[in-house]
Amino acid sequence: MDYYVSPTGTGVGTYADPGAWKSAITGGRTNLPGDRIIFKTGTYTDKKAGTPWNKKVVIDGVVGTAIAPIYIMGEDGGHAILDLFFDVNSGSSGSAYINFTGLHFKDLDAKIDPTTISEGSAPAELADWGTGITIGDAPNCKIYHCVIEGGGQALSAFQSADNAYIGWNVVFNYGWYNDTGTTRRSHGHGIYLANGTPDGTKTAEFNIFGP
């Protein structure tokens, strides 16, 4: 079934009466294989008090199947802008077989001075890497036909993300650079993949990268 959400929705999930977007993807709704959670046109944010860069939303309770994945997607002909960072893990209820498509992740915060950022691949000043999607230990997930603009690390599939697919996306204006200190380097990959046995393979193809 199609379940529509909006930035301020509290309804039953129809197009005219959209539901709450966050509860739909974090365990507050019973999602069934084949469901489509459709983000209507609008701007979606989830700022944390005191840490405005922390935009992490843990995807939980979204479990599809090989023949009936669950879609988290933008509405046809619409434009959903997500100032969010999706962390896709098995979670308490599990997540698997999710297709992310038709979404525009965009960091709406002003950039901070790169020379003030701490060392390492995940500095505290960037909290959870700005905007984008990371697939942790949720198997068989796909990210395609999305735009990731700004923020830190854009798209990731870690070692235990069995059979992840990342294709046909546009990624630009991401990452950060430190030019002080002795161990600093640029961080924030457009796509980060980690393979390993026995965790299947990861596929990345036909993605477009810009400055």
Short mmCIF file of C-alpha atoms in Angstrom, two decimals:
data_model
loop_
_atom_site.label_atom_id
_atom_site.label_comp_id
_atom_site.label_asym_id
_atom_site.label_seq_id
_atom_site.Cartn_x
_atom_site.Cartn_y
_atom_site.Cartn_z
CA MET A 1 0.00 0.00 0.00
CA ASP A 2 1.02 3.61 -0.47
CA TYR A 3 1.55 5.57 2.74
CA TYR A 4 2.06 9.30 2.24
CA VAL A 5 3.97 11.46 4.71
CA SER A 6 4.65 15.18 4.91
CA PRO A 7 6.85 17.45 7.04
CA THR A 8 3.99 18.19 9.45
CA GLY A 9 1.70 15.23 8.80
CA THR A 10 -0.21 13.53 11.60
CA GLY A 11 -2.93 11.83 9.57
CA VAL A 12 -3.80 8.38 8.29
CA GLY A 13 -1.31 8.32 5.42
CA THR A 14 -3.46 9.19 2.44
CA TYR A 15 -2.40 11.81 -0.06
CA ALA A 16 -4.95 14.26 1.38
CA ASP A 17 -4.23 13.34 5.00
CA PRO A 18 -0.52 12.39 5.16
CA GLY A 19 1.02 10.70 8.15
CA ALA A 20 4.05 11.53 10.30
CA TRP A 21 7.23 10.89 8.33
CA LYS A 22 9.52 10.02 11.23
CA SER A 23 7.34 7.43 12.93
CA ALA A 24 6.73 5.74 9.57
CA ILE A 25 10.41 4.86 9.16
CA THR A 26 11.58 4.45 12.76
CA GLY A 27 9.30 1.70 14.05
CA GLY A 28 6.13 3.67 14.76
CA ARG A 29 4.19 2.10 11.89
CA THR A 30 3.70 -1.52 10.87
CA ASN A 31 5.23 -1.62 7.41
CA LEU A 32 4.47 -4.60 5.20
CA PRO A 33 6.48 -5.96 2.25
CA GLY A 34 5.63 -4.00 -0.87
CA ASP A 35 4.60 -0.83 0.98
CA ARG A 36 5.69 2.51 -0.42
CA ILE A 37 6.39 5.28 2.10
CA ILE A 38 6.08 8.37 -0.06
CA PHE A 39 7.54 11.71 1.00
CA LYS A 40 5.36 14.49 -0.34
CA THR A 41 6.84 17.75 -1.58
CA GLY A 42 8.32 19.76 1.27
CA THR A 43 11.39 20.24 3.43
CA TYR A 44 12.11 17.67 6.13
CA THR A 45 14.36 18.39 9.10
CA ASP A 46 15.08 16.84 12.48
CA LYS A 47 17.44 19.15 14.33
CA LYS A 48 18.75 18.13 17.72
CA ALA A 49 19.00 20.77 20.41
CA GLY A 50 22.57 21.87 20.93
CA THR A 51 23.93 19.85 17.99
CA PRO A 52 22.41 21.29 14.82
CA TRP A 53 24.62 19.13 12.63
CA ASN A 54 23.23 15.96 14.18
CA LYS A 55 20.51 15.02 11.72
CA LYS A 56 20.63 11.25 12.18
CA VAL A 57 17.41 9.28 11.86
CA VAL A 58 17.77 5.54 12.51
CA ILE A 59 15.65 3.56 10.06
CA ASP A 60 14.00 0.72 11.98
CA GLY A 61 11.12 -1.68 11.49
CA VAL A 62 11.24 -1.42 7.69
CA VAL A 63 11.53 -4.99 6.39
CA GLY A 64 10.68 -5.95 2.84
CA THR A 65 11.40 -9.14 0.91
CA ALA A 66 13.27 -10.00 -2.25
CA ILE A 67 10.09 -9.93 -4.33
CA ALA A 68 8.39 -7.12 -2.37
CA PRO A 69 10.87 -4.53 -1.07
CA ILE A 70 9.67 -1.52 0.87
CA TYR A 71 10.16 1.82 -0.87
CA ILE A 72 11.10 5.04 0.89
CA MET A 73 10.67 7.52 -1.92
CA GLY A 74 9.69 10.96 -3.12
CA GLU A 75 6.32 11.51 -4.72
CA ASP A 76 6.11 11.39 -8.51
CA GLY A 77 6.44 14.88 -9.93
CA GLY A 78 7.21 16.31 -6.49
CA HIS A 79 10.33 17.49 -4.71
CA ALA A 80 11.04 16.22 -1.20
CA ILE A 81 14.11 17.93 0.31
CA LEU A 82 15.56 16.01 3.25
CA ASP A 83 17.93 17.86 5.56
CA LEU A 84 18.52 14.48 7.21
CA PHE A 85 21.01 11.66 7.64
CA PHE A 86 19.45 8.18 7.31
CA ASP A 87 21.24 5.48 9.32
CA VAL A 88 19.95 2.13 8.06
CA ASN A 89 20.66 -0.72 10.47
CA SER A 90 18.94 -3.91 11.54
CA GLY A 91 17.83 -2.07 14.70
CA SER A 92 15.57 -3.45 17.40
CA SER A 93 12.91 -4.47 14.88
CA GLY A 94 15.19 -5.08 11.92
CA SER A 95 15.45 -3.48 8.48
CA ALA A 96 16.09 -5.16 5.14
CA TYR A 97 15.16 -4.96 1.47
CA ILE A 98 14.56 -1.21 1.37
CA ASN A 99 14.69 0.81 -1.84
CA PHE A 100 15.47 4.51 -1.45
CA THR A 101 14.60 6.47 -4.58
CA GLY A 102 13.54 9.90 -5.77
CA LEU A 103 14.82 11.77 -2.69
CA HIS A 104 16.88 14.95 -2.50
CA PHE A 105 19.17 15.12 0.54
CA LYS A 106 20.37 18.68 1.03
CA ASP A 107 22.35 20.20 3.91
CA LEU A 108 20.63 23.49 4.68
CA ASP A 109 23.10 24.62 7.35
CA ALA A 110 25.84 27.13 6.74
CA LYS A 111 29.26 25.57 6.34
CA ILE A 112 31.69 25.86 9.23
CA ASP A 113 35.30 26.90 8.91
CA PRO A 114 37.11 23.71 7.82
CA THR A 115 40.27 24.68 9.67
CA THR A 116 38.40 24.42 12.97
CA ILE A 117 37.18 20.85 12.49
CA SER A 118 38.68 18.10 14.63
CA GLU A 119 40.79 15.40 13.06
CA GLY A 120 39.39 12.07 11.94
CA SER A 121 36.71 10.70 9.66
CA ALA A 122 33.75 11.71 11.87
CA PRO A 123 34.57 14.92 13.75
CA ALA A 124 32.24 15.96 16.55
CA GLU A 125 31.46 19.27 14.84
CA LEU A 126 29.77 17.37 12.01
CA ALA A 127 28.00 14.97 14.38
CA ASP A 128 26.54 12.34 12.05
CA TRP A 129 28.10 13.53 8.82
CA GLY A 130 25.44 15.99 7.70
CA THR A 131 23.04 14.59 5.14
CA GLY A 132 22.84 11.37 3.15
CA ILE A 133 22.36 7.63 3.72
CA THR A 134 24.52 5.03 5.43
CA ILE A 135 23.61 1.35 5.24
CA GLY A 136 25.03 -0.46 8.24
CA ASP A 137 23.99 -4.06 8.84
CA ALA A 138 20.70 -3.98 6.93
CA PRO A 139 20.93 -6.41 4.00
CA ASN A 140 19.74 -6.04 0.42
CA CYS A 141 19.08 -2.30 0.38
CA LYS A 142 19.26 -0.08 -2.70
CA ILE A 143 19.83 3.65 -3.20
CA TYR A 144 19.10 4.97 -6.67
CA HIS A 145 17.81 8.06 -8.48
CA CYS A 146 18.62 10.26 -5.47
CA VAL A 147 20.44 13.59 -5.17
CA ILE A 148 22.83 14.20 -2.26
CA GLU A 149 23.94 17.81 -1.91
CA GLY A 150 26.16 19.19 0.82
CA GLY A 151 27.03 17.79 4.19
CA GLY A 152 29.68 15.24 5.04
CA GLN A 153 29.84 11.65 3.85
CA ALA A 154 27.15 11.23 1.22
CA LEU A 155 26.44 7.52 0.65
CA SER A 156 27.90 4.52 2.48
CA ALA A 157 27.51 0.76 2.68
CA PHE A 158 29.53 -0.82 5.45
CA GLN A 159 30.95 -4.32 5.50
CA SER A 160 27.85 -6.00 6.92
CA ALA A 161 25.48 -4.31 4.45
CA ASP A 162 25.03 -7.48 2.43
CA ASN A 163 24.38 -6.97 -1.27
CA ALA A 164 23.91 -3.21 -1.13
CA TYR A 165 23.33 -1.35 -4.40
CA ILE A 166 24.12 2.33 -5.03
CA GLY A 167 23.44 3.51 -8.56
CA TRP A 168 22.18 6.34 -10.76
CA ASN A 169 22.59 9.03 -8.07
CA VAL A 170 23.93 12.58 -8.28
CA VAL A 171 26.33 13.59 -5.48
CA PHE A 172 27.98 16.99 -5.10
CA ASN A 173 29.22 19.64 -2.64
CA TYR A 174 30.09 17.14 0.10
CA GLY A 175 33.02 16.35 2.38
CA TRP A 176 35.42 18.59 4.28
CA TYR A 177 39.09 19.35 4.43
CA ASN A 178 41.56 20.28 7.14
CA ASP A 179 44.77 22.02 6.21
CA THR A 180 46.35 22.21 9.66
CA GLY A 181 47.98 19.61 11.84
CA THR A 182 50.06 16.64 10.76
CA THR A 183 47.45 13.92 10.22
CA ARG A 184 44.64 15.90 8.64
CA ARG A 185 43.30 15.11 5.20
CA SER A 186 40.11 15.53 3.28
CA HIS A 187 37.21 13.39 4.50
CA GLY A 188 33.63 12.79 3.56
CA HIS A 189 33.45 10.33 0.69
CA GLY A 190 30.95 10.62 -2.14
CA ILE A 191 30.48 6.86 -1.84
CA TYR A 192 32.14 4.67 0.79
CA LEU A 193 31.97 0.89 0.38
CA ALA A 194 33.46 -1.80 2.62
CA ASN A 195 33.43 -5.38 1.38
CA GLY A 196 34.07 -8.49 3.40
CA THR A 197 33.41 -12.20 3.71
CA PRO A 198 30.77 -13.55 4.18
CA ASP A 199 28.82 -10.34 3.69
CA GLY A 200 28.13 -10.48 -0.03
CA THR A 201 29.14 -7.77 -2.43
CA LYS A 202 28.35 -4.09 -2.89
CA THR A 203 27.57 -2.56 -6.26
CA ALA A 204 28.09 1.07 -7.19
CA GLU A 205 27.48 2.12 -10.78
CA PHE A 206 26.45 5.03 -12.97
CA ASN A 207 26.68 7.67 -10.23
CA ILE A 208 27.54 11.26 -11.12
CA PHE A 209 29.84 13.35 -8.90
CA GLY A 210 30.29 17.10 -8.87
CA PRO A 211 32.41 19.60 -6.95
#
